[in-house]
Amino acid sequence: MPFQRSARRGSTYLPDSTAMLNSRKWFDRMQPQTLQIATWLLYINGFFALADLLDGGGVLSYFRYRYTFGFVLGLLVVAAHVAGPFLMANERRVGWQLSVAAAAAPIVMNFIAYSQIGASWRLRIIGSSLISFAFDVAVLALLLHTQSREHQRIWYH
């Protein structure tokens, strides 16, 4: 019995879970402000990551054209930007962990891509856009903020 239907429509019990995932809950207004802002920024960054992957011109398209697994890696990054905040809205600790990984992915991928082409240390750390780097660091800082960490430690399961 892998899945059981619940009495509420649109909800499914997952194996060995103590709570339901609500497929209609994409944002939790009861979270601290740091997690609320991080949730919206992750959704927005996920949209732009998808545009970068498909349209080209950024780090995800660099990985797409350079490596055979690049497109799959890009899809995983985009999926992490969507699944992380969705699971956080449904009070799952794995959602917070996935969101931290999604927020760190652009910084790590920028460093790898610019290191491979032998760019300067400034480009390796910041990348080609200071504004994009600032947003990436802001999302990571919001997720790793003391208030966010305490909330996920106490309330998430």
mmCIF file with all atom_site columns, C-alpha atoms in Angstrom:
data_model
loop_
_atom_site.group_PDB
_atom_site.id
_atom_site.type_symbol
_atom_site.label_atom_id
_atom_site.label_alt_id
_atom_site.label_comp_id
_atom_site.label_asym_id
_atom_site.label_entity_id
_atom_site.label_seq_id
_atom_site.pdbx_PDB_ins_code
_atom_site.Cartn_x
_atom_site.Cartn_y
_atom_site.Cartn_z
_atom_site.occupancy
_atom_site.B_iso_or_equiv
_atom_site.pdbx_formal_charge
_atom_site.auth_seq_id
_atom_site.auth_comp_id
_atom_site.auth_asym_id
_atom_site.auth_atom_id
_atom_site.pdbx_PDB_model_num
ATOM 1   C CA . MET A 1 1   ? 0.000   0.000  0.000   1.00 0.00 ? 1   MET A CA 1
ATOM 2   C CA . PRO A 1 2   ? 2.292   2.778  -1.212  1.00 0.00 ? 2   PRO A CA 1
ATOM 3   C CA . PHE A 1 3   ? -0.272  5.610  -1.126  1.00 0.00 ? 3   PHE A CA 1
ATOM 4   C CA . GLN A 1 4   ? -3.552  6.137  0.672   1.00 0.00 ? 4   GLN A CA 1
ATOM 5   C CA . ARG A 1 5   ? -6.147  8.652  -0.400  1.00 0.00 ? 5   ARG A CA 1
ATOM 6   C CA . SER A 1 6   ? -7.262  10.960 2.347   1.00 0.00 ? 6   SER A CA 1
ATOM 7   C CA . ALA A 1 7   ? -10.709 12.325 3.033   1.00 0.00 ? 7   ALA A CA 1
ATOM 8   C CA . ARG A 1 8   ? -9.642  15.721 1.682   1.00 0.00 ? 8   ARG A CA 1
ATOM 9   C CA . ARG A 1 9   ? -9.457  16.096 -2.024  1.00 0.00 ? 9   ARG A CA 1
ATOM 10  C CA . GLY A 1 10  ? -6.019  16.752 -3.526  1.00 0.00 ? 10  GLY A CA 1
ATOM 11  C CA . SER A 1 11  ? -4.106  15.394 -0.552  1.00 0.00 ? 11  SER A CA 1
ATOM 12  C CA . THR A 1 12  ? -2.183  12.159 -0.401  1.00 0.00 ? 12  THR A CA 1
ATOM 13  C CA . TYR A 1 13  ? -0.599  10.348 2.511   1.00 0.00 ? 13  TYR A CA 1
ATOM 14  C CA . LEU A 1 14  ? 2.967   9.452  1.733   1.00 0.00 ? 14  LEU A CA 1
ATOM 15  C CA . PRO A 1 15  ? 4.513   6.294  3.173   1.00 0.00 ? 15  PRO A CA 1
ATOM 16  C CA . ASP A 1 16  ? 5.878   6.735  6.696   1.00 0.00 ? 16  ASP A CA 1
ATOM 17  C CA . SER A 1 17  ? 4.780   10.351 6.898   1.00 0.00 ? 17  SER A CA 1
ATOM 18  C CA . THR A 1 18  ? 3.024   12.000 9.788   1.00 0.00 ? 18  THR A CA 1
ATOM 19  C CA . ALA A 1 19  ? 1.341   14.739 7.786   1.00 0.00 ? 19  ALA A CA 1
ATOM 20  C CA . MET A 1 20  ? -0.172  15.230 4.377   1.00 0.00 ? 20  MET A CA 1
ATOM 21  C CA . LEU A 1 21  ? 1.265   17.117 1.458   1.00 0.00 ? 21  LEU A CA 1
ATOM 22  C CA . ASN A 1 22  ? -1.298  19.604 0.265   1.00 0.00 ? 22  ASN A CA 1
ATOM 23  C CA . SER A 1 23  ? -0.906  20.068 -3.474  1.00 0.00 ? 23  SER A CA 1
ATOM 24  C CA . ARG A 1 24  ? -2.633  23.457 -3.262  1.00 0.00 ? 24  ARG A CA 1
ATOM 25  C CA . LYS A 1 25  ? -0.350  24.937 -0.615  1.00 0.00 ? 25  LYS A CA 1
ATOM 26  C CA . TRP A 1 26  ? 2.518   26.753 -2.332  1.00 0.00 ? 26  TRP A CA 1
ATOM 27  C CA . PHE A 1 27  ? 3.071   29.457 0.286   1.00 0.00 ? 27  PHE A CA 1
ATOM 28  C CA . ASP A 1 28  ? 2.751   29.451 4.080   1.00 0.00 ? 28  ASP A CA 1
ATOM 29  C CA . ARG A 1 29  ? 1.785   32.788 5.628   1.00 0.00 ? 29  ARG A CA 1
ATOM 30  C CA . MET A 1 30  ? 2.561   31.467 9.109   1.00 0.00 ? 30  MET A CA 1
ATOM 31  C CA . GLN A 1 31  ? 6.290   31.106 8.424   1.00 0.00 ? 31  GLN A CA 1
ATOM 32  C CA . PRO A 1 32  ? 8.732   33.757 9.618   1.00 0.00 ? 32  PRO A CA 1
ATOM 33  C CA . GLN A 1 33  ? 9.279   36.662 7.263   1.00 0.00 ? 33  GLN A CA 1
ATOM 34  C CA . THR A 1 34  ? 12.720  35.376 6.298   1.00 0.00 ? 34  THR A CA 1
ATOM 35  C CA . LEU A 1 35  ? 11.274  32.109 4.989   1.00 0.00 ? 35  LEU A CA 1
ATOM 36  C CA . GLN A 1 36  ? 8.372   33.861 3.263   1.00 0.00 ? 36  GLN A CA 1
ATOM 37  C CA . ILE A 1 37  ? 10.705  36.117 1.286   1.00 0.00 ? 37  ILE A CA 1
ATOM 38  C CA . ALA A 1 38  ? 13.051  33.218 0.533   1.00 0.00 ? 38  ALA A CA 1
ATOM 39  C CA . THR A 1 39  ? 10.101  31.188 -0.768  1.00 0.00 ? 39  THR A CA 1
ATOM 40  C CA . TRP A 1 40  ? 9.072   33.869 -3.257  1.00 0.00 ? 40  TRP A CA 1
ATOM 41  C CA . LEU A 1 41  ? 12.649  34.531 -4.358  1.00 0.00 ? 41  LEU A CA 1
ATOM 42  C CA . LEU A 1 42  ? 13.237  30.814 -4.949  1.00 0.00 ? 42  LEU A CA 1
ATOM 43  C CA . TYR A 1 43  ? 10.136  30.576 -7.143  1.00 0.00 ? 43  TYR A CA 1
ATOM 44  C CA . ILE A 1 44  ? 11.260  33.643 -9.119  1.00 0.00 ? 44  ILE A CA 1
ATOM 45  C CA . ASN A 1 45  ? 14.838  32.343 -9.416  1.00 0.00 ? 45  ASN A CA 1
ATOM 46  C CA . GLY A 1 46  ? 13.443  29.005 -10.599 1.00 0.00 ? 46  GLY A CA 1
ATOM 47  C CA . PHE A 1 47  ? 11.594  30.748 -13.424 1.00 0.00 ? 47  PHE A CA 1
ATOM 48  C CA . PHE A 1 48  ? 14.725  32.595 -14.518 1.00 0.00 ? 48  PHE A CA 1
ATOM 49  C CA . ALA A 1 49  ? 16.811  29.421 -14.198 1.00 0.00 ? 49  ALA A CA 1
ATOM 50  C CA . LEU A 1 50  ? 14.385  27.678 -16.557 1.00 0.00 ? 50  LEU A CA 1
ATOM 51  C CA . ALA A 1 51  ? 14.622  30.585 -18.999 1.00 0.00 ? 51  ALA A CA 1
ATOM 52  C CA . ASP A 1 52  ? 18.426  30.446 -18.765 1.00 0.00 ? 52  ASP A CA 1
ATOM 53  C CA . LEU A 1 53  ? 18.446  26.703 -19.364 1.00 0.00 ? 53  LEU A CA 1
ATOM 54  C CA . LEU A 1 54  ? 16.193  26.849 -22.412 1.00 0.00 ? 54  LEU A CA 1
ATOM 55  C CA . ASP A 1 55  ? 17.198  30.195 -23.915 1.00 0.00 ? 55  ASP A CA 1
ATOM 56  C CA . GLY A 1 56  ? 20.906  30.286 -23.180 1.00 0.00 ? 56  GLY A CA 1
ATOM 57  C CA . GLY A 1 57  ? 23.394  32.915 -22.215 1.00 0.00 ? 57  GLY A CA 1
ATOM 58  C CA . GLY A 1 58  ? 23.982  31.924 -18.597 1.00 0.00 ? 58  GLY A CA 1
ATOM 59  C CA . VAL A 1 59  ? 25.765  29.351 -16.512 1.00 0.00 ? 59  VAL A CA 1
ATOM 60  C CA . LEU A 1 60  ? 23.060  26.688 -16.904 1.00 0.00 ? 60  LEU A CA 1
ATOM 61  C CA . SER A 1 61  ? 23.271  26.932 -20.677 1.00 0.00 ? 61  SER A CA 1
ATOM 62  C CA . TYR A 1 62  ? 27.068  26.686 -20.392 1.00 0.00 ? 62  TYR A CA 1
ATOM 63  C CA . PHE A 1 63  ? 26.688  23.372 -18.556 1.00 0.00 ? 63  PHE A CA 1
ATOM 64  C CA . ARG A 1 64  ? 24.019  22.311 -21.040 1.00 0.00 ? 64  ARG A CA 1
ATOM 65  C CA . TYR A 1 65  ? 26.307  22.740 -24.044 1.00 0.00 ? 65  TYR A CA 1
ATOM 66  C CA . ARG A 1 66  ? 29.548  21.684 -22.365 1.00 0.00 ? 66  ARG A CA 1
ATOM 67  C CA . TYR A 1 67  ? 28.493  18.372 -20.788 1.00 0.00 ? 67  TYR A CA 1
ATOM 68  C CA . THR A 1 68  ? 26.211  15.553 -21.886 1.00 0.00 ? 68  THR A CA 1
ATOM 69  C CA . PHE A 1 69  ? 24.487  15.578 -18.484 1.00 0.00 ? 69  PHE A CA 1
ATOM 70  C CA . GLY A 1 70  ? 24.216  19.377 -18.471 1.00 0.00 ? 70  GLY A CA 1
ATOM 71  C CA . PHE A 1 71  ? 20.567  19.559 -19.467 1.00 0.00 ? 71  PHE A CA 1
ATOM 72  C CA . VAL A 1 72  ? 19.576  17.042 -16.789 1.00 0.00 ? 72  VAL A CA 1
ATOM 73  C CA . LEU A 1 73  ? 21.639  18.968 -14.230 1.00 0.00 ? 73  LEU A CA 1
ATOM 74  C CA . GLY A 1 74  ? 19.853  22.154 -15.258 1.00 0.00 ? 74  GLY A CA 1
ATOM 75  C CA . LEU A 1 75  ? 16.464  20.495 -14.899 1.00 0.00 ? 75  LEU A CA 1
ATOM 76  C CA . LEU A 1 76  ? 17.439  19.287 -11.421 1.00 0.00 ? 76  LEU A CA 1
ATOM 77  C CA . VAL A 1 77  ? 18.413  22.828 -10.425 1.00 0.00 ? 77  VAL A CA 1
ATOM 78  C CA . VAL A 1 78  ? 15.104  24.191 -11.736 1.00 0.00 ? 78  VAL A CA 1
ATOM 79  C CA . ALA A 1 79  ? 13.188  21.403 -9.972  1.00 0.00 ? 79  ALA A CA 1
ATOM 80  C CA . ALA A 1 80  ? 14.989  22.178 -6.708  1.00 0.00 ? 80  ALA A CA 1
ATOM 81  C CA . HIS A 1 81  ? 13.945  25.832 -7.016  1.00 0.00 ? 81  HIS A CA 1
ATOM 82  C CA . VAL A 1 82  ? 10.302  24.732 -7.214  1.00 0.00 ? 82  VAL A CA 1
ATOM 83  C CA . ALA A 1 83  ? 10.200  21.635 -4.991  1.00 0.00 ? 83  ALA A CA 1
ATOM 84  C CA . GLY A 1 84  ? 12.146  23.198 -2.118  1.00 0.00 ? 84  GLY A CA 1
ATOM 85  C CA . PRO A 1 85  ? 9.745   26.058 -1.355  1.00 0.00 ? 85  PRO A CA 1
ATOM 86  C CA . PHE A 1 86  ? 6.716   23.832 -2.045  1.00 0.00 ? 86  PHE A CA 1
ATOM 87  C CA . LEU A 1 87  ? 7.903   21.325 0.548   1.00 0.00 ? 87  LEU A CA 1
ATOM 88  C CA . MET A 1 88  ? 8.757   24.172 2.945   1.00 0.00 ? 88  MET A CA 1
ATOM 89  C CA . ALA A 1 89  ? 5.187   25.463 2.597   1.00 0.00 ? 89  ALA A CA 1
ATOM 90  C CA . ASN A 1 90  ? 4.044   21.963 3.566   1.00 0.00 ? 90  ASN A CA 1
ATOM 91  C CA . GLU A 1 91  ? 6.337   22.000 6.624   1.00 0.00 ? 91  GLU A CA 1
ATOM 92  C CA . ARG A 1 92  ? 8.918   19.476 5.445   1.00 0.00 ? 92  ARG A CA 1
ATOM 93  C CA . ARG A 1 93  ? 12.504  19.683 6.628   1.00 0.00 ? 93  ARG A CA 1
ATOM 94  C CA . VAL A 1 94  ? 13.696  18.162 3.347   1.00 0.00 ? 94  VAL A CA 1
ATOM 95  C CA . GLY A 1 95  ? 12.150  21.200 1.628   1.00 0.00 ? 95  GLY A CA 1
ATOM 96  C CA . TRP A 1 96  ? 14.346  23.553 3.620   1.00 0.00 ? 96  TRP A CA 1
ATOM 97  C CA . GLN A 1 97  ? 17.414  21.432 2.849   1.00 0.00 ? 97  GLN A CA 1
ATOM 98  C CA . LEU A 1 98  ? 16.518  21.332 -0.846  1.00 0.00 ? 98  LEU A CA 1
ATOM 99  C CA . SER A 1 99  ? 15.984  25.094 -0.825  1.00 0.00 ? 99  SER A CA 1
ATOM 100 C CA . VAL A 1 100 ? 19.427  25.676 0.675   1.00 0.00 ? 100 VAL A CA 1
ATOM 101 C CA . ALA A 1 101 ? 20.933  23.472 -2.040  1.00 0.00 ? 101 ALA A CA 1
ATOM 102 C CA . ALA A 1 102 ? 18.968  25.325 -4.729  1.00 0.00 ? 102 ALA A CA 1
ATOM 103 C CA . ALA A 1 103 ? 20.079  28.694 -3.364  1.00 0.00 ? 103 ALA A CA 1
ATOM 104 C CA . ALA A 1 104 ? 23.728  27.598 -3.255  1.00 0.00 ? 104 ALA A CA 1
ATOM 105 C CA . ALA A 1 105 ? 23.663  25.982 -6.719  1.00 0.00 ? 105 ALA A CA 1
ATOM 106 C CA . PRO A 1 106 ? 24.091  29.193 -8.772  1.00 0.00 ? 106 PRO A CA 1
ATOM 107 C CA . ILE A 1 107 ? 27.057  30.303 -6.656  1.00 0.00 ? 107 ILE A CA 1
ATOM 108 C CA . VAL A 1 108 ? 28.782  26.918 -6.928  1.00 0.00 ? 108 VAL A CA 1
ATOM 109 C CA . MET A 1 109 ? 28.003  26.548 -10.635 1.00 0.00 ? 109 MET A CA 1
ATOM 110 C CA . ASN A 1 110 ? 29.320  30.050 -11.374 1.00 0.00 ? 110 ASN A CA 1
ATOM 111 C CA . PHE A 1 111 ? 32.547  29.217 -9.571  1.00 0.00 ? 111 PHE A CA 1
ATOM 112 C CA . ILE A 1 112 ? 32.972  25.937 -11.484 1.00 0.00 ? 112 ILE A CA 1
ATOM 113 C CA . ALA A 1 113 ? 32.146  27.431 -14.881 1.00 0.00 ? 113 ALA A CA 1
ATOM 114 C CA . TYR A 1 114 ? 34.438  30.446 -14.544 1.00 0.00 ? 114 TYR A CA 1
ATOM 115 C CA . SER A 1 115 ? 37.234  28.310 -13.072 1.00 0.00 ? 115 SER A CA 1
ATOM 116 C CA . GLN A 1 116 ? 37.118  26.046 -16.130 1.00 0.00 ? 116 GLN A CA 1
ATOM 117 C CA . ILE A 1 117 ? 37.637  28.929 -18.521 1.00 0.00 ? 117 ILE A CA 1
ATOM 118 C CA . GLY A 1 118 ? 40.440  30.384 -16.401 1.00 0.00 ? 118 GLY A CA 1
ATOM 119 C CA . ALA A 1 119 ? 38.678  33.616 -15.452 1.00 0.00 ? 119 ALA A CA 1
ATOM 120 C CA . SER A 1 120 ? 39.826  35.981 -12.724 1.00 0.00 ? 120 SER A CA 1
ATOM 121 C CA . TRP A 1 121 ? 38.937  35.387 -9.076  1.00 0.00 ? 121 TRP A CA 1
ATOM 122 C CA . ARG A 1 122 ? 36.413  38.220 -9.194  1.00 0.00 ? 122 ARG A CA 1
ATOM 123 C CA . LEU A 1 123 ? 34.496  36.484 -11.975 1.00 0.00 ? 123 LEU A CA 1
ATOM 124 C CA . ARG A 1 124 ? 34.810  33.111 -10.259 1.00 0.00 ? 124 ARG A CA 1
ATOM 125 C CA . ILE A 1 125 ? 33.202  34.428 -7.088  1.00 0.00 ? 125 ILE A CA 1
ATOM 126 C CA . ILE A 1 126 ? 30.730  37.033 -8.364  1.00 0.00 ? 126 ILE A CA 1
ATOM 127 C CA . GLY A 1 127 ? 30.058  35.808 -11.877 1.00 0.00 ? 127 GLY A CA 1
ATOM 128 C CA . SER A 1 128 ? 29.097  38.047 -14.749 1.00 0.00 ? 128 SER A CA 1
ATOM 129 C CA . SER A 1 129 ? 26.358  39.955 -12.894 1.00 0.00 ? 129 SER A CA 1
ATOM 130 C CA . LEU A 1 130 ? 26.746  41.622 -9.525  1.00 0.00 ? 130 LEU A CA 1
ATOM 131 C CA . ILE A 1 131 ? 22.959  41.919 -9.148  1.00 0.00 ? 131 ILE A CA 1
ATOM 132 C CA . SER A 1 132 ? 22.419  38.187 -9.724  1.00 0.00 ? 132 SER A CA 1
ATOM 133 C CA . PHE A 1 133 ? 25.151  37.401 -7.211  1.00 0.00 ? 133 PHE A CA 1
ATOM 134 C CA . ALA A 1 134 ? 23.524  39.730 -4.661  1.00 0.00 ? 134 ALA A CA 1
ATOM 135 C CA . PHE A 1 135 ? 20.151  37.985 -5.055  1.00 0.00 ? 135 PHE A CA 1
ATOM 136 C CA . ASP A 1 136 ? 21.756  34.539 -4.782  1.00 0.00 ? 136 ASP A CA 1
ATOM 137 C CA . VAL A 1 137 ? 23.549  35.516 -1.579  1.00 0.00 ? 137 VAL A CA 1
ATOM 138 C CA . ALA A 1 138 ? 20.383  37.163 -0.222  1.00 0.00 ? 138 ALA A CA 1
ATOM 139 C CA . VAL A 1 139 ? 18.307  34.001 -0.704  1.00 0.00 ? 139 VAL A CA 1
ATOM 140 C CA . LEU A 1 140 ? 21.002  31.889 0.925   1.00 0.00 ? 140 LEU A CA 1
ATOM 141 C CA . ALA A 1 141 ? 21.273  34.360 3.826   1.00 0.00 ? 141 ALA A CA 1
ATOM 142 C CA . LEU A 1 142 ? 17.491  34.326 4.320   1.00 0.00 ? 142 LEU A CA 1
ATOM 143 C CA . LEU A 1 143 ? 17.426  30.539 4.457   1.00 0.00 ? 143 LEU A CA 1
ATOM 144 C CA . LEU A 1 144 ? 20.409  30.307 6.813   1.00 0.00 ? 144 LEU A CA 1
ATOM 145 C CA . HIS A 1 145 ? 19.194  33.121 9.079   1.00 0.00 ? 145 HIS A CA 1
ATOM 146 C CA . THR A 1 146 ? 18.809  32.148 12.737  1.00 0.00 ? 146 THR A CA 1
ATOM 147 C CA . GLN A 1 147 ? 15.040  32.677 12.624  1.00 0.00 ? 147 GLN A CA 1
ATOM 148 C CA . SER A 1 148 ? 14.678  30.393 9.592   1.00 0.00 ? 148 SER A CA 1
ATOM 149 C CA . ARG A 1 149 ? 16.875  27.673 11.064  1.00 0.00 ? 149 ARG A CA 1
ATOM 150 C CA . GLU A 1 150 ? 15.001  27.723 14.367  1.00 0.00 ? 150 GLU A CA 1
ATOM 151 C CA . HIS A 1 151 ? 11.630  27.584 12.614  1.00 0.00 ? 151 HIS A CA 1
ATOM 152 C CA . GLN A 1 152 ? 12.574  24.588 10.492  1.00 0.00 ? 152 GLN A CA 1
ATOM 153 C CA . ARG A 1 153 ? 14.170  22.847 13.465  1.00 0.00 ? 153 ARG A CA 1
ATOM 154 C CA . ILE A 1 154 ? 11.074  23.246 15.650  1.00 0.00 ? 154 ILE A CA 1
ATOM 155 C CA . TRP A 1 155 ? 8.137   23.083 13.232  1.00 0.00 ? 155 TRP A CA 1
ATOM 156 C CA . TYR A 1 156 ? 9.222   21.025 10.240  1.00 0.00 ? 156 TYR A CA 1
ATOM 157 C CA . HIS A 1 157 ? 9.067   17.251 10.183  1.00 0.00 ? 157 HIS A CA 1
#
